[in-house]
Amino acid sequence: MSQEPFDAPRLAINRVYTRQGDAGETGLVGGQRVPKDSARIACYGTVDELNACVGVARATAKEMSARTPEMAELAAILLRVQHELFNLGSILATPPEAVHPKQARITDVEIAQLEAEMDRMNQDLHPLRSFVLPGGSRIDAELHVARTVCRRAERECVSLGRVESVPGEAVRYLNRLSDGLFVWSRWAGHVARAPETLWEPNQSASGRSDG
């Protein structure tokens, strides 16, 4: 069954600054004023940070696609994820009583899509024999940065859910997305033939025996 489309954005940004937040408060969708360090603001602020991190990785994937055409698929996935993160931010920026029926949000459709992409791309990868250290390549590192920010966004959504209502799809989506970012980091290295850097406990200063 197809889903009714979300409402298009209804905003006009004529100037960037308004001075309305100089007292340490900001407005939610619906007009409510809340402190800028409230749990809800922290939650969707981290989702915004995550979106920026995904954008950095998408730019790298686009650049790499000139010599590694398979990376165009990853760039397209990351662009879709950026739209989805804005949808997630929209619903997190709205108190439950102010949510409109056609307001942008995350649904089970987005979660299922992430799972399908992970399963398909993971089939190309060999099983891990240790944990992966970020930095096998630039895009690997960028996707791991996004993954860790995604985990923080998930934790903050859980914290928000202890004091206010949070859609269950929000937490599930961030959980799957963090896994997806891990799989995509490995997949990107695989198609670009960049070797993974695996954790070796005895490569620490105290673990080496050749000193």
Coordinates of N, CA and C in Angstrom, one line a residue:
M1 N 0.9 -1.2 0.0 CA 0.0 0.0 0.0 C 0.9 1.2 0.0
S2 N 0.7 2.1 -1.0 CA 1.5 3.3 -1.0 C 1.1 4.3 0.1
Q3 N 2.0 5.2 0.4 CA 1.8 6.1 1.5 C 1.5 7.5 0.9
E4 N 0.6 8.3 1.5 CA 0.3 9.6 1.1 C 1.6 10.5 1.2
P5 N 1.9 11.3 0.2 CA 3.1 12.1 0.3 C 3.0 13.1 1.5
F6 N 4.2 13.4 2.0 CA 4.3 14.4 3.1 C 4.0 15.8 2.6
D7 N 3.7 16.7 3.4 CA 3.5 18.1 3.0 C 4.9 18.7 2.6
A8 N 4.9 19.5 1.6 CA 6.1 20.2 1.2 C 6.4 21.3 2.3
P9 N 7.7 21.7 2.4 CA 8.1 22.7 3.4 C 7.3 24.0 3.2
R10 N 7.0 24.6 4.3 CA 6.3 25.9 4.2 C 7.1 26.9 5.0
L11 N 8.1 27.4 4.3 CA 9.0 28.4 5.0 C 9.6 29.3 4.0
A12 N 9.9 30.5 4.4 CA 10.6 31.4 3.6 C 11.8 32.0 4.4
I13 N 13.0 31.8 4.0 CA 14.2 32.2 4.8 C 14.7 33.5 4.1
N14 N 14.3 34.6 4.6 CA 14.7 35.9 4.1 C 15.9 36.4 4.7
R15 N 16.2 36.1 5.9 CA 17.5 36.5 6.6 C 17.8 35.4 7.6
V16 N 19.1 35.3 7.8 CA 19.6 34.2 8.7 C 19.4 34.5 10.2
Y17 N 19.7 35.7 10.6 CA 19.6 35.9 12.0 C 18.3 36.6 12.4
T18 N 17.7 36.3 13.6 CA 16.4 36.9 14.0 C 16.6 37.6 15.4
R19 N 17.6 37.3 16.1 CA 17.9 37.8 17.5 C 16.9 37.1 18.5
Q20 N 16.0 36.3 18.1 CA 15.1 35.7 19.0 C 15.7 34.7 19.9
G21 N 16.9 34.2 19.6 CA 17.5 33.2 20.4 C 18.6 33.7 21.3
D22 N 18.7 35.0 21.4 CA 19.8 35.6 22.2 C 19.6 35.4 23.7
A23 N 18.4 35.0 24.1 CA 18.2 34.8 25.6 C 18.4 33.3 25.9
G24 N 18.8 32.5 25.0 CA 19.1 31.1 25.3 C 17.9 30.2 25.1
E25 N 16.9 30.7 24.3 CA 15.7 29.9 24.0 C 15.5 29.8 22.5
T26 N 14.8 28.8 22.1 CA 14.5 28.6 20.6 C 13.1 28.1 20.5
G27 N 12.5 28.2 19.3 CA 11.2 27.8 19.0 C 11.0 26.4 18.4
L28 N 10.1 25.6 18.9 CA 9.8 24.3 18.3 C 8.7 24.5 17.2
V29 N 8.5 23.5 16.4 CA 7.4 23.5 15.4 C 6.1 23.6 16.3
G30 N 5.3 24.6 16.0 CA 4.1 24.7 16.9 C 4.2 26.0 17.7
G31 N 5.4 26.6 17.8 CA 5.6 27.9 18.4 C 6.1 27.9 19.9
Q32 N 6.2 26.7 20.5 CA 6.6 26.7 21.9 C 8.0 27.1 22.0
R33 N 8.4 27.9 23.0 CA 9.7 28.3 23.3 C 10.3 27.4 24.4
V34 N 11.5 26.9 24.1 CA 12.2 26.0 25.1 C 13.7 26.4 25.2
P35 N 14.3 26.0 26.3 CA 15.8 26.3 26.4 C 16.5 25.6 25.3
K36 N 17.6 26.2 24.9 CA 18.4 25.6 23.8 C 19.2 24.4 24.2
D37 N 19.3 24.1 25.5 CA 20.0 22.9 26.0 C 19.0 21.9 26.5
S38 N 17.7 22.0 26.1 CA 16.7 21.0 26.5 C 17.0 19.7 25.7
A39 N 16.4 18.6 26.2 CA 16.7 17.3 25.7 C 16.2 17.2 24.2
R40 N 15.1 17.8 23.9 CA 14.6 17.8 22.5 C 15.5 18.5 21.6
I41 N 16.0 19.7 22.0 CA 16.9 20.4 21.1 C 18.2 19.7 20.9
A42 N 18.7 19.1 22.0 CA 19.9 18.3 21.9 C 19.8 17.2 20.9
C43 N 18.6 16.6 21.0 CA 18.3 15.4 20.1 C 18.3 15.7 18.7
Y44 N 17.5 16.7 18.3 CA 17.5 17.0 16.8 C 18.7 17.8 16.4
G45 N 19.4 18.4 17.3 CA 20.6 19.1 17.0 C 21.7 18.1 16.6
T46 N 21.7 17.0 17.3 CA 22.7 15.9 16.9 C 22.3 15.3 15.6
V47 N 21.0 15.1 15.3 CA 20.6 14.6 14.0 C 21.0 15.6 12.9
D48 N 21.0 16.9 13.2 CA 21.5 17.9 12.2 C 23.0 17.7 12.0
E49 N 23.7 17.5 13.1 CA 25.2 17.3 13.0 C 25.5 16.0 12.2
L50 N 24.7 15.0 12.4 CA 24.8 13.7 11.7 C 24.6 14.0 10.2
N51 N 23.6 14.8 9.9 CA 23.3 15.1 8.4 C 24.5 15.7 7.8
A52 N 25.2 16.6 8.5 CA 26.4 17.3 8.0 C 27.5 16.3 7.7
C53 N 27.7 15.3 8.7 CA 28.7 14.3 8.5 C 28.4 13.4 7.3
V54 N 27.2 13.1 7.1 CA 26.8 12.2 6.0 C 27.0 13.0 4.7
G55 N 26.8 14.3 4.7 CA 27.1 15.2 3.6 C 28.5 15.2 3.2
V56 N 29.4 15.2 4.2 CA 30.9 15.1 3.9 C 31.2 13.8 3.1
A57 N 30.7 12.7 3.7 CA 30.9 11.4 3.1 C 30.3 11.3 1.7
R58 N 29.2 11.9 1.5 CA 28.5 11.9 0.1 C 29.4 12.7 -0.9
A59 N 30.0 13.8 -0.4 CA 30.8 14.6 -1.3 C 32.0 13.7 -1.7
T60 N 32.6 13.0 -0.8 CA 33.7 12.2 -1.1 C 33.3 11.0 -2.1
A61 N 32.2 10.4 -1.8 CA 31.7 9.4 -2.7 C 31.5 9.9 -4.1
K62 N 31.0 11.1 -4.3 CA 30.8 11.7 -5.6 C 32.1 11.8 -6.3
E63 N 33.1 12.3 -5.6 CA 34.4 12.5 -6.2 C 35.0 11.2 -6.6
M64 N 34.9 10.2 -5.7 CA 35.4 8.9 -6.0 C 34.8 8.2 -7.2
S65 N 33.5 8.5 -7.5 CA 32.7 7.8 -8.5 C 33.4 8.1 -9.9
A66 N 34.2 9.1 -10.0 CA 34.8 9.4 -11.3 C 35.8 8.3 -11.7
R67 N 36.4 7.7 -10.7 CA 37.3 6.6 -11.0 C 36.8 5.2 -10.5
T68 N 35.8 5.3 -9.6 CA 35.2 4.0 -9.1 C 33.7 4.2 -9.3
P69 N 33.2 3.8 -10.4 CA 31.7 4.1 -10.7 C 30.8 3.5 -9.7
E70 N 31.1 2.5 -9.0 CA 30.2 1.9 -8.0 C 29.9 2.9 -6.9
M71 N 30.8 3.8 -6.7 CA 30.6 4.8 -5.6 C 29.4 5.7 -5.8
A72 N 28.9 5.8 -7.1 CA 27.8 6.6 -7.4 C 26.5 6.1 -6.7
E73 N 26.5 4.7 -6.5 CA 25.4 4.1 -5.8 C 25.4 4.6 -4.3
L74 N 26.5 4.6 -3.7 CA 26.6 5.0 -2.3 C 26.3 6.5 -2.2
A75 N 26.8 7.3 -3.1 CA 26.4 8.7 -3.1 C 24.9 8.9 -3.1
A76 N 24.2 8.1 -3.9 CA 22.8 8.3 -4.0 C 22.1 7.8 -2.7
I77 N 22.6 6.8 -2.1 CA 22.0 6.3 -0.9 C 22.2 7.4 0.2
L78 N 23.4 7.9 0.3 CA 23.7 9.0 1.3 C 22.8 10.2 1.1
L79 N 22.5 10.6 -0.1 CA 21.7 11.7 -0.4 C 20.3 11.4 0.1
R80 N 19.8 10.2 -0.1 CA 18.4 9.8 0.4 C 18.4 9.9 1.9
V81 N 19.5 9.4 2.5 CA 19.6 9.4 4.0 C 19.5 10.8 4.5
Q82 N 20.2 11.8 3.8 CA 20.1 13.2 4.2 C 18.7 13.7 4.2
H83 N 17.9 13.4 3.2 CA 16.5 13.8 3.2 C 15.8 13.1 4.4
E84 N 16.1 11.9 4.6 CA 15.4 11.2 5.7 C 15.8 11.8 7.1
L85 N 17.0 12.2 7.2 CA 17.4 12.8 8.5 C 16.7 14.1 8.7
F86 N 16.5 14.9 7.6 CA 15.7 16.1 7.7 C 14.3 15.8 8.1
N87 N 13.7 14.7 7.6 CA 12.4 14.3 8.0 C 12.4 13.9 9.5
L88 N 13.4 13.2 9.9 CA 13.5 12.9 11.3 C 13.6 14.1 12.2
G89 N 14.4 15.1 11.8 CA 14.6 16.3 12.5 C 13.3 17.0 12.6
S90 N 12.5 17.0 11.6 CA 11.2 17.7 11.6 C 10.3 17.1 12.7
I91 N 10.2 15.8 12.8 CA 9.3 15.2 13.8 C 9.9 15.4 15.2
L92 N 11.2 15.4 15.3 CA 11.8 15.6 16.6 C 11.7 17.0 17.1
A93 N 11.6 17.9 16.2 CA 11.4 19.4 16.5 C 10.0 19.7 16.8
T94 N 9.1 18.8 16.8 CA 7.7 19.0 17.0 C 7.1 18.3 18.3
P95 N 6.6 19.0 19.2 CA 5.9 18.4 20.3 C 4.8 17.4 19.8
P96 N 4.6 16.3 20.5 CA 3.6 15.3 20.0 C 2.2 15.9 19.7
E97 N 1.8 16.9 20.6 CA 0.5 17.5 20.4 C 0.4 18.4 19.2
A98 N 1.5 18.8 18.6 CA 1.5 19.7 17.5 C 1.8 19.0 16.1
V99 N 2.0 17.7 16.1 CA 2.3 17.0 14.9 C 1.1 17.0 13.9
H100 N 1.4 17.3 12.7 CA 0.4 17.3 11.6 C 0.3 15.9 11.0
P101 N -0.8 15.4 10.6 CA -0.9 14.1 10.0 C 0.0 13.9 8.8
K102 N 0.2 14.9 8.0 CA 1.1 14.8 6.8 C 2.4 15.4 7.0
Q103 N 2.9 15.6 8.2 CA 4.2 16.1 8.5 C 5.2 15.1 8.1
A104 N 6.4 15.5 7.6 CA 7.5 14.6 7.3 C 7.9 13.9 8.5
R105 N 8.3 12.6 8.4 CA 8.7 11.8 9.5 C 9.4 10.6 8.9
I106 N 9.8 9.7 9.9 CA 10.4 8.4 9.5 C 9.4 7.3 9.7
T107 N 9.3 6.4 8.8 CA 8.4 5.3 8.9 C 9.1 4.0 8.8
D108 N 8.4 2.9 8.9 CA 9.0 1.6 8.7 C 9.5 1.3 7.3
V109 N 9.0 2.1 6.4 CA 9.5 2.0 5.0 C 11.0 2.3 4.9
E110 N 11.4 3.4 5.6 CA 12.8 3.8 5.6 C 13.7 2.8 6.3
I111 N 13.2 2.2 7.4 CA 13.9 1.2 8.1 C 14.2 0.0 7.3
A112 N 13.1 -0.5 6.6 CA 13.2 -1.6 5.8 C 14.2 -1.4 4.6
Q113 N 14.2 -0.2 4.1 CA 15.1 0.1 3.0 C 16.6 0.0 3.4
L114 N 16.9 0.5 4.6 CA 18.2 0.4 5.1 C 18.6 -1.0 5.3
E115 N 17.7 -1.8 5.9 CA 18.0 -3.2 6.1 C 18.3 -4.0 4.8
A116 N 17.5 -3.7 3.8 CA 17.7 -4.3 2.5 C 19.0 -3.9 1.9
E117 N 19.4 -2.7 2.0 CA 20.7 -2.2 1.4 C 21.9 -2.8 2.1
M118 N 21.7 -2.9 3.5 CA 22.8 -3.5 4.3 C 23.0 -4.9 3.9
D119 N 21.9 -5.7 3.8 CA 22.0 -7.1 3.5 C 22.7 -7.3 2.1
R120 N 22.2 -6.5 1.1 CA 22.8 -6.7 -0.2 C 24.2 -6.4 -0.3
M121 N 24.7 -5.2 0.3 CA 26.1 -4.8 0.2 C 27.0 -5.7 1.1
N122 N 26.4 -6.2 2.2 CA 27.2 -7.0 3.1 C 27.6 -8.3 2.4
Q123 N 26.8 -8.8 1.4 CA 27.1 -10.0 0.7 C 28.5 -9.9 0.0
D124 N 28.9 -8.7 -0.3 CA 30.2 -8.6 -1.1 C 31.4 -8.6 -0.1
L125 N 31.2 -8.6 1.2 CA 32.3 -8.4 2.1 C 32.7 -9.7 2.8
H126 N 33.9 -9.9 3.1 CA 34.4 -11.0 3.8 C 34.1 -10.9 5.3
P127 N 33.9 -12.0 6.0 CA 33.6 -11.9 7.5 C 34.8 -11.2 8.2
L128 N 34.5 -10.5 9.2 CA 35.5 -9.8 10.0 C 36.2 -10.8 11.0
R129 N 37.5 -10.6 11.2 CA 38.2 -11.4 12.2 C 38.6 -10.6 13.4
S130 N 38.3 -9.3 13.3 CA 38.6 -8.4 14.4 C 37.8 -7.1 14.2
F131 N 37.8 -6.2 15.2 CA 37.1 -4.9 15.0 C 37.9 -4.0 14.0
V132 N 37.2 -3.1 13.3 CA 37.8 -2.3 12.3 C 38.2 -0.9 13.0
L133 N 39.4 -0.5 12.7 CA 39.9 0.8 13.1 C 39.5 1.8 12.0
P134 N 38.8 2.9 12.2 CA 38.6 3.9 11.2 C 39.9 4.4 10.6
G135 N 39.8 4.7 9.3 CA 41.0 5.3 8.6 C 41.6 4.5 7.5
G136 N 41.0 3.4 7.1 CA 41.6 2.7 6.0 C 41.6 3.5 4.7
S137 N 40.7 4.4 4.6 CA 40.6 5.4 3.5 C 39.9 6.6 4.0
R138 N 39.9 7.7 3.3 CA 39.2 8.9 3.7 C 37.7 8.6 3.9
I139 N 37.1 8.0 2.9 CA 35.6 7.8 3.0 C 35.3 6.8 4.2
D140 N 36.2 5.9 4.4 CA 36.0 5.0 5.5 C 36.0 5.8 6.8
A141 N 36.9 6.7 7.0 CA 37.0 7.5 8.2 C 35.8 8.4 8.3
E142 N 35.4 9.0 7.2 CA 34.2 9.9 7.2 C 32.9 9.2 7.6
L143 N 32.8 8.0 7.1 CA 31.6 7.2 7.4 C 31.6 6.7 8.9
H144 N 32.8 6.4 9.4 CA 32.9 6.1 10.8 C 32.6 7.3 11.7
V145 N 33.0 8.4 11.3 CA 32.6 9.6 12.1 C 31.1 9.8 12.1
A146 N 30.5 9.6 11.0 CA 29.0 9.7 10.9 C 28.4 8.6 11.8
R147 N 29.0 7.4 11.8 CA 28.4 6.3 12.6 C 28.4 6.6 14.1
T148 N 29.5 7.2 14.5 CA 29.6 7.5 16.0 C 28.6 8.7 16.3
V149 N 28.5 9.6 15.5 CA 27.5 10.7 15.7 C 26.1 10.1 15.7
C150 N 25.9 9.1 14.8 CA 24.5 8.5 14.7 C 24.2 7.8 16.0
R151 N 25.2 7.1 16.6 CA 25.1 6.4 17.9 C 24.7 7.4 19.0
R152 N 25.4 8.6 19.0 CA 25.0 9.6 20.0 C 23.6 10.1 19.8
A153 N 23.2 10.3 18.5 CA 21.8 10.7 18.3 C 20.8 9.7 18.8
E154 N 21.2 8.4 18.6 CA 20.3 7.4 19.1 C 20.2 7.4 20.6
R155 N 21.3 7.6 21.3 CA 21.3 7.7 22.8 C 20.5 8.9 23.2
E156 N 20.6 10.0 22.5 CA 19.9 11.2 22.9 C 18.4 11.0 22.7
C157 N 18.0 10.3 21.6 CA 16.6 10.0 21.4 C 16.0 9.1 22.5
V158 N 16.8 8.2 22.9 CA 16.4 7.3 24.1 C 16.2 8.1 25.3
S159 N 17.2 9.0 25.6 CA 17.1 9.9 26.8 C 15.8 10.8 26.7
L160 N 15.6 11.4 25.5 CA 14.4 12.2 25.3 C 13.1 11.4 25.6
G161 N 13.1 10.1 25.1 CA 12.0 9.3 25.3 C 11.6 9.0 26.7
R162 N 12.6 9.2 27.6 CA 12.3 9.0 29.1 C 11.5 10.1 29.7
V163 N 11.5 11.3 29.0 CA 10.8 12.4 29.6 C 9.7 13.0 28.7
E164 N 9.8 12.7 27.4 CA 8.8 13.1 26.4 C 8.5 12.0 25.4
S165 N 7.4 12.2 24.7 CA 7.1 11.1 23.7 C 8.0 11.2 22.5
V166 N 8.5 10.1 22.1 CA 9.4 10.0 20.9 C 8.9 8.9 20.0
P167 N 8.6 9.0 18.7 CA 8.2 7.9 17.9 C 9.2 6.8 17.9
G168 N 8.7 5.5 18.1 CA 9.6 4.4 18.1 C 10.4 4.3 16.8
E169 N 9.8 4.7 15.7 CA 10.5 4.6 14.4 C 11.8 5.4 14.5
A170 N 11.8 6.5 15.2 CA 13.0 7.4 15.3 C 14.2 6.6 15.8
V171 N 14.0 5.9 16.9 CA 15.1 5.2 17.6 C 15.5 4.0 16.7
R172 N 14.6 3.3 16.1 CA 14.9 2.2 15.3 C 15.6 2.6 14.0
Y173 N 15.3 3.7 13.4 CA 15.9 4.2 12.2 C 17.4 4.5 12.5
L174 N 17.6 5.3 13.6 CA 19.0 5.6 14.0 C 19.8 4.4 14.3
N175 N 19.2 3.4 14.9 CA 19.9 2.2 15.2 C 20.4 1.5 13.9
R176 N 19.4 1.4 13.0 CA 19.8 0.7 11.7 C 20.7 1.6 10.9
L177 N 20.6 2.9 10.9 CA 21.5 3.7 10.1 C 22.9 3.6 10.6
S178 N 23.1 3.5 11.9 CA 24.5 3.4 12.4 C 25.1 2.1 11.9
D179 N 24.3 1.0 11.9 CA 24.8 -0.2 11.3 C 25.0 -0.1 9.8
G180 N 24.2 0.6 9.1 CA 24.3 0.9 7.7 C 25.6 1.6 7.4
L181 N 25.9 2.6 8.2 CA 27.1 3.4 8.0 C 28.4 2.6 8.2
F182 N 28.3 1.6 9.1 CA 29.4 0.7 9.3 C 29.6 -0.2 8.0
V183 N 28.5 -0.8 7.6 CA 28.5 -1.6 6.4 C 29.0 -0.8 5.2
W184 N 28.5 0.4 5.0 CA 28.9 1.2 3.9 C 30.4 1.6 3.9
S185 N 30.9 1.8 5.1 CA 32.4 2.1 5.2 C 33.2 0.9 4.7
R186 N 32.8 -0.3 5.1 CA 33.5 -1.5 4.6 C 33.3 -1.7 3.1
W187 N 32.1 -1.5 2.7 CA 31.8 -1.7 1.2 C 32.6 -0.7 0.4
A188 N 32.6 0.6 0.8 CA 33.4 1.6 0.1 C 34.8 1.2 0.0
G189 N 35.4 0.7 1.1 CA 36.8 0.3 1.0 C 37.0 -0.9 0.1
H190 N 36.0 -1.8 0.1 CA 36.1 -3.0 -0.8 C 36.1 -2.6 -2.2
V191 N 35.1 -1.8 -2.7 CA 35.0 -1.4 -4.1 C 36.2 -0.6 -4.5
A192 N 36.8 0.2 -3.6 CA 37.9 1.1 -3.9 C 39.3 0.3 -3.7
R193 N 39.2 -0.9 -3.3 CA 40.4 -1.8 -3.1 C 41.3 -1.1 -2.0
A194 N 40.7 -0.5 -1.0 CA 41.5 0.0 0.1 C 41.5 -1.0 1.3
P195 N 42.6 -1.4 1.7 CA 42.7 -2.4 2.8 C 42.1 -1.9 4.1
E196 N 41.4 -2.8 4.8 CA 40.9 -2.4 6.2 C 42.1 -2.4 7.2
T197 N 41.9 -1.5 8.2 CA 42.8 -1.6 9.3 C 42.1 -2.2 10.5
L198 N 42.6 -3.4 10.9 CA 41.9 -4.1 11.9 C 42.6 -3.9 13.3
W199 N 41.8 -4.0 14.3 CA 42.4 -3.8 15.7 C 43.3 -5.0 16.1
E200 N 44.5 -4.6 16.5 CA 45.4 -5.6 17.0 C 45.9 -5.2 18.4
P201 N 45.4 -5.8 19.4 CA 45.6 -5.4 20.8 C 47.1 -5.2 21.1
N202 N 48.0 -6.0 20.5 CA 49.4 -5.9 20.8 C 50.2 -4.9 20.0
Q203 N 49.5 -4.1 19.3 CA 50.1 -3.0 18.6 C 50.1 -1.7 19.5
S204 N 49.6 -1.8 20.7 CA 49.7 -0.8 21.7 C 51.1 -0.6 22.2
A205 N 51.4 0.5 22.9 CA 52.8 0.7 23.4 C 53.2 -0.4 24.4
S206 N 52.2 -0.8 25.2 CA 52.6 -1.8 26.2 C 52.5 -3.2 25.7
G207 N 51.8 -3.4 24.5 CA 51.7 -4.7 24.0 C 52.8 -5.2 23.1
R208 N 53.6 -4.2 22.6 CA 54.7 -4.6 21.7 C 55.8 -5.2 22.5
S209 N 56.4 -6.2 21.9 CA 57.5 -6.9 22.6 C 58.9 -6.7 21.9
D210 N 58.9 -5.7 20.9 CA 60.1 -5.5 20.2 C 60.8 -4.2 20.7
G211 N 60.3 -3.7 21.8 CA 61.0 -2.5 22.4 C 62.1 -2.7 23.3

